[in-house]
Amino acid sequence: MDMLIQTFINGTMGSLILILVASGLCMIFGIMHIVNFAHGEFYMLGGFGAWLFFDQEVLPLFGPPAFRYILSVILTMVAVAFIGIIVERVLLRRFRGSLQSILVVTFGLMLIMQASTLIIFGVTDKAFSSPFQGYLSLGNFHISQERMAAIITSIVIMLLLYFFINKTKYGKAMRAVAQDAEAALVLGMNFNLIFSLAMGIGCALAAVGGALVGPIFYVNPYMGVAPVMKAFVVIILGGAGSLLGAVIGGFVVGMTEAFVSTYFGTHFAIMAVFLILIFILLVKPTGVFGHEE
Amino acid sequence: MTAGENRTLLEIKGLSKNFGGLAAVADLNFATEKGEIVGLIGPNGAGKTTVFNLISGFLKPTQGQVIFGGVNVTQKKPSWIAKKGLMRTFQANVLYNENTVMQNVLLGCHLHTGFGLMRDFLNTAETQQRKKQLDEKVMEILKFSGLYELRDELASNLSHGHQRILGICITLAAEPQLLMLDEPVSGMNAEEKNNMVELIKQINLKGITVLIVEHDMKVIMNLCHRIVVLNFGMKIAEGLPEEIQAHPKVIEAYLGVE
Amino acid sequence: MKNKNTTWTTRILIFLIASGILLPMVHKDPYFLHICIIIFIWSILTFGIRIVLITGHLNAAQGGFLGMGAYFSAILTMKLGWSFWISLPASGLAVAILAMIVGYPILRVKGAYFVMITFGITEVFRQIWMMWKDMFGGPQGLFGVPKPSPIDIAGLHISFSSKMPFYYLALVVLLFTVLVMRRLDNSRLGITLRSLPQSEMLSESIGIPILLYKLIAFVIGAFFAGLAGSLWAHYFTYASPDDFNWTNSLFMLMYAVIGGTQTVLGPILGCMLLLSLDEVLIEFQEYTPIVLGLILIFILFYLPGGLISLPQKMGSLLKWRKK
């Protein structure tokens, strides 16, 4: 029973982080139709950002540790969003719509980002701890404050995202573009701005995922590879461009992974995730909530 | 069965299509006989292209039947319907743009040549023979349509008019019994239009039944043996060109819109 | 214009083949031969991915098929005692059959979804190799795969313990691949495959069985991945799950796109350029991915048709200057 609850908590955290990364990917794909294979590298940058700002103290942040940590995460999100916007403007925008070119460009970008990080920071794993230490005990079982903080932060960010998409002018404009780009064009929306927003928010979401996971595990230049694969599975499960789908898909994949790996082993977990993917696509070639082209 | 019924090639029975509750085509009935040229006309948005898509299998009808050559082809896939000898062209110039004119027509021959993978690959004497026959067939079609001189050009380099002709050539290579032409003269100048009308008459003389959607009334009146008029997805008139020209409902439909 | 291009392709091809045959006689350095063997094996793989690419599908299962070929050949020789010379074509065929079974249901899936489903297939294969220890040796893989057994040709006894004979073996398999692909390109099958991504609607309307053709391309591609896998296992003498992952599928795609898909020269040029990069930059290993990434981006920006479109591009630039 304890193991079940423990697995459930781990699964919840895994799912929430995955949902963050996948929503970012989903936004970029839904709005710009860019399949960003370098998305995991923005997640990786997020991890390094948290490490730099909080653990290495590259900026003279002040205040209690918890405050400095939150500030570091926010700074990381802003910085990575900025990098993402530049990348989209300079590299990706012109290849929009050509899957083959996008794949090559983002793969090249992935290589460049991984290797640059490796050269600058070295190959060793960077372990650091967040200010939230110790355990919360609820009767018989315990949860680390670190994980609890990650869970709460993810939920807060997803709520903010939900609010932004549904209640603000720009969020509504983005939704309109995702649903019908042509109609949005007719309505005279500023596509440049919307693309930049989508890429910036998408990358910031990946970055916050990395920044939250960094202190729990560790940070290294290749940490983005595995999550981005899972994130792709999530958005296919959820249907491209559907944030609600990404949330549901994230829970399905995250929980499957947590439970299968606890009870059957890691290899089975990865296999289960991909078998779900294959099965879904065989039944519905455009994903669960996807629509026909 | 009477002799007259046997001449029917295509029969549309109670064909309907709803798009999210909106009826694009409603209870449409008409038939074409072998060897006819039938025109399908109507104001913009009358549902003509939808009818084409329904007949050729690109859209699935909500209700009704399409009978072609005595076979029910409703709900079948486009390639299955094509195999029965019902071909169509598209409103836009849908071609294999990165291939030459000759290759485009060659691809159209596919239906009647199969693909004999190994034969093709080993290049036996038989393959060579078939290849020669095939080339002759392609050349014949190109000469017939007047694209012979342009055979080595890429399809994307052709003029609009020539592209439209090439679109028809591809379907001709597939040897249709019934050819459905979706606005064959759209965007053409007067000379090109005359050539196209001539070409369609020639095609019809080969024994191919033609069903044509077109906005240009001069072309329609010049070509068609019989005309079906649609408005808001419903048939409002059917008859000989002279009858249609004088039909009050048709005049009203056109005047009401334009 | 078209004919001129074809003759040029043929000339360059003949030049490459001739230098491929003659080079080891002049330059016997085993390390050099090693690089060449690797380029040959990757070229075979890239040809396999290119044939699927021209039908409009980015096939990320190729890395998995490579692995299946390698494991299959290793198991046939090590556990069943087959000769390499039988297990080479056998693994090609086995992988082709596997691709037929896998391909039929998945080829309906399109675009980015196809990339993902084929990623998934490679990943599922990999987990199977790692979990099934008795058959595939688990995470360590299979070690001690024998080198090809010696053969006697025209009174010559050829043993494969040194690099040179293996070099020629890989070259022969590559030549076979080029021959087949060239034949395909010029045949009606090739024309039909190329037509598929241009307009499925048109193909559908003239009765071309799209799925069948896609399956044919997919199976042919997998067959060559199987051959390459067999060469791989018997060259490196091991088959490890780490070598056969989706990253490798992506690398093959890179080589194909960077080389260009228009003619058969593309995969060879792509592999030659990008794989020799590793050797040129050997002193600055950690910078290699950056240079590779920059080359990818540069070529996409300025040579969208790949390396093989370079002469055309140069030609049009010169013309433009004359004006």
Short mmCIF file of C-alpha atoms in Angstrom, two decimals, chain B residues 58 77-79 82-83 87-88 90 94-99 103 106-108 110-111 113-115 117 120-123 130 134 170-171 174, chain C residues 2 179-181 183-184 186-196 198-209 212-213 216 220 262:
data_model
loop_
_atom_site.label_atom_id
_atom_site.label_comp_id
_atom_site.label_asym_id
_atom_site.label_seq_id
_atom_site.Cartn_x
_atom_site.Cartn_y
_atom_site.Cartn_z
CA PHE B 58 -13.54 11.95 -52.14
CA LYS B 77 -12.65 4.68 -52.01
CA PRO B 78 -11.66 6.98 -54.91
CA SER B 79 -9.09 4.53 -56.25
CA ALA B 82 -11.36 4.95 -60.58
CA LYS B 83 -10.75 1.29 -61.34
CA MET B 87 -12.32 9.51 -63.50
CA ARG B 88 -12.25 13.14 -62.59
CA PHE B 90 -9.74 18.90 -60.26
CA VAL B 94 -3.50 19.16 -59.56
CA LEU B 95 -0.51 17.61 -61.31
CA TYR B 96 2.76 15.90 -60.49
CA ASN B 97 4.61 19.18 -60.67
CA GLU B 98 8.12 17.81 -60.28
CA ASN B 99 7.67 15.32 -63.11
CA GLN B 103 5.89 11.06 -66.85
CA LEU B 106 2.73 7.66 -67.85
CA LEU B 107 1.55 7.72 -64.24
CA GLY B 108 -1.99 7.97 -65.53
CA HIS B 110 -0.86 2.93 -64.10
CA LEU B 111 -4.33 1.49 -63.79
CA THR B 113 -0.39 -1.59 -66.71
CA GLY B 114 -0.12 -2.71 -63.09
CA PHE B 115 3.35 -2.55 -61.72
CA LEU B 117 7.85 -4.98 -59.90
CA ASP B 120 10.21 -3.90 -64.48
CA PHE B 121 13.36 -4.34 -62.52
CA LEU B 122 14.95 -7.18 -64.44
CA ASN B 123 14.23 -5.44 -67.73
CA ARG B 130 5.56 -3.35 -72.82
CA LEU B 134 3.30 2.22 -73.13
CA ILE B 170 -3.53 12.05 -67.14
CA THR B 171 -7.10 10.87 -66.74
CA ALA B 174 -6.35 5.84 -67.33
CA LYS C 2 17.80 16.46 -67.82
CA LEU C 179 22.98 -0.48 -58.79
CA VAL C 180 19.56 -1.42 -57.45
CA MET C 181 18.70 2.15 -56.47
CA ARG C 183 17.69 0.98 -61.61
CA LEU C 184 14.77 1.89 -59.39
CA ASN C 186 14.91 5.24 -63.70
CA SER C 187 12.15 2.65 -63.71
CA ARG C 188 8.43 3.21 -63.69
CA LEU C 189 8.41 2.17 -60.05
CA GLY C 190 10.78 5.02 -59.24
CA ILE C 191 8.65 7.54 -61.09
CA THR C 192 5.58 6.31 -59.24
CA LEU C 193 7.29 6.47 -55.85
CA ARG C 194 8.39 10.03 -56.50
CA SER C 195 4.90 11.01 -57.58
CA LEU C 196 3.32 9.92 -54.29
CA GLN C 198 3.32 15.39 -54.89
CA SER C 199 -0.40 14.77 -54.92
CA GLU C 200 -2.07 11.90 -53.14
CA MET C 201 -5.39 13.23 -54.34
CA LEU C 202 -4.41 12.86 -57.98
CA SER C 203 -2.87 9.42 -57.41
CA GLU C 204 -6.04 8.37 -55.67
CA SER C 205 -8.19 9.66 -58.52
CA ILE C 206 -6.35 7.67 -61.17
CA GLY C 207 -6.38 4.47 -59.17
CA ILE C 208 -2.77 4.20 -57.95
CA PRO C 209 -2.63 1.96 -54.84
CA LEU C 212 1.05 -0.63 -51.61
CA TYR C 213 3.73 1.55 -53.19
CA ILE C 216 7.25 -1.49 -51.34
CA ILE C 220 13.19 -2.19 -49.89
CA GLN C 262 17.33 13.82 -56.43
#
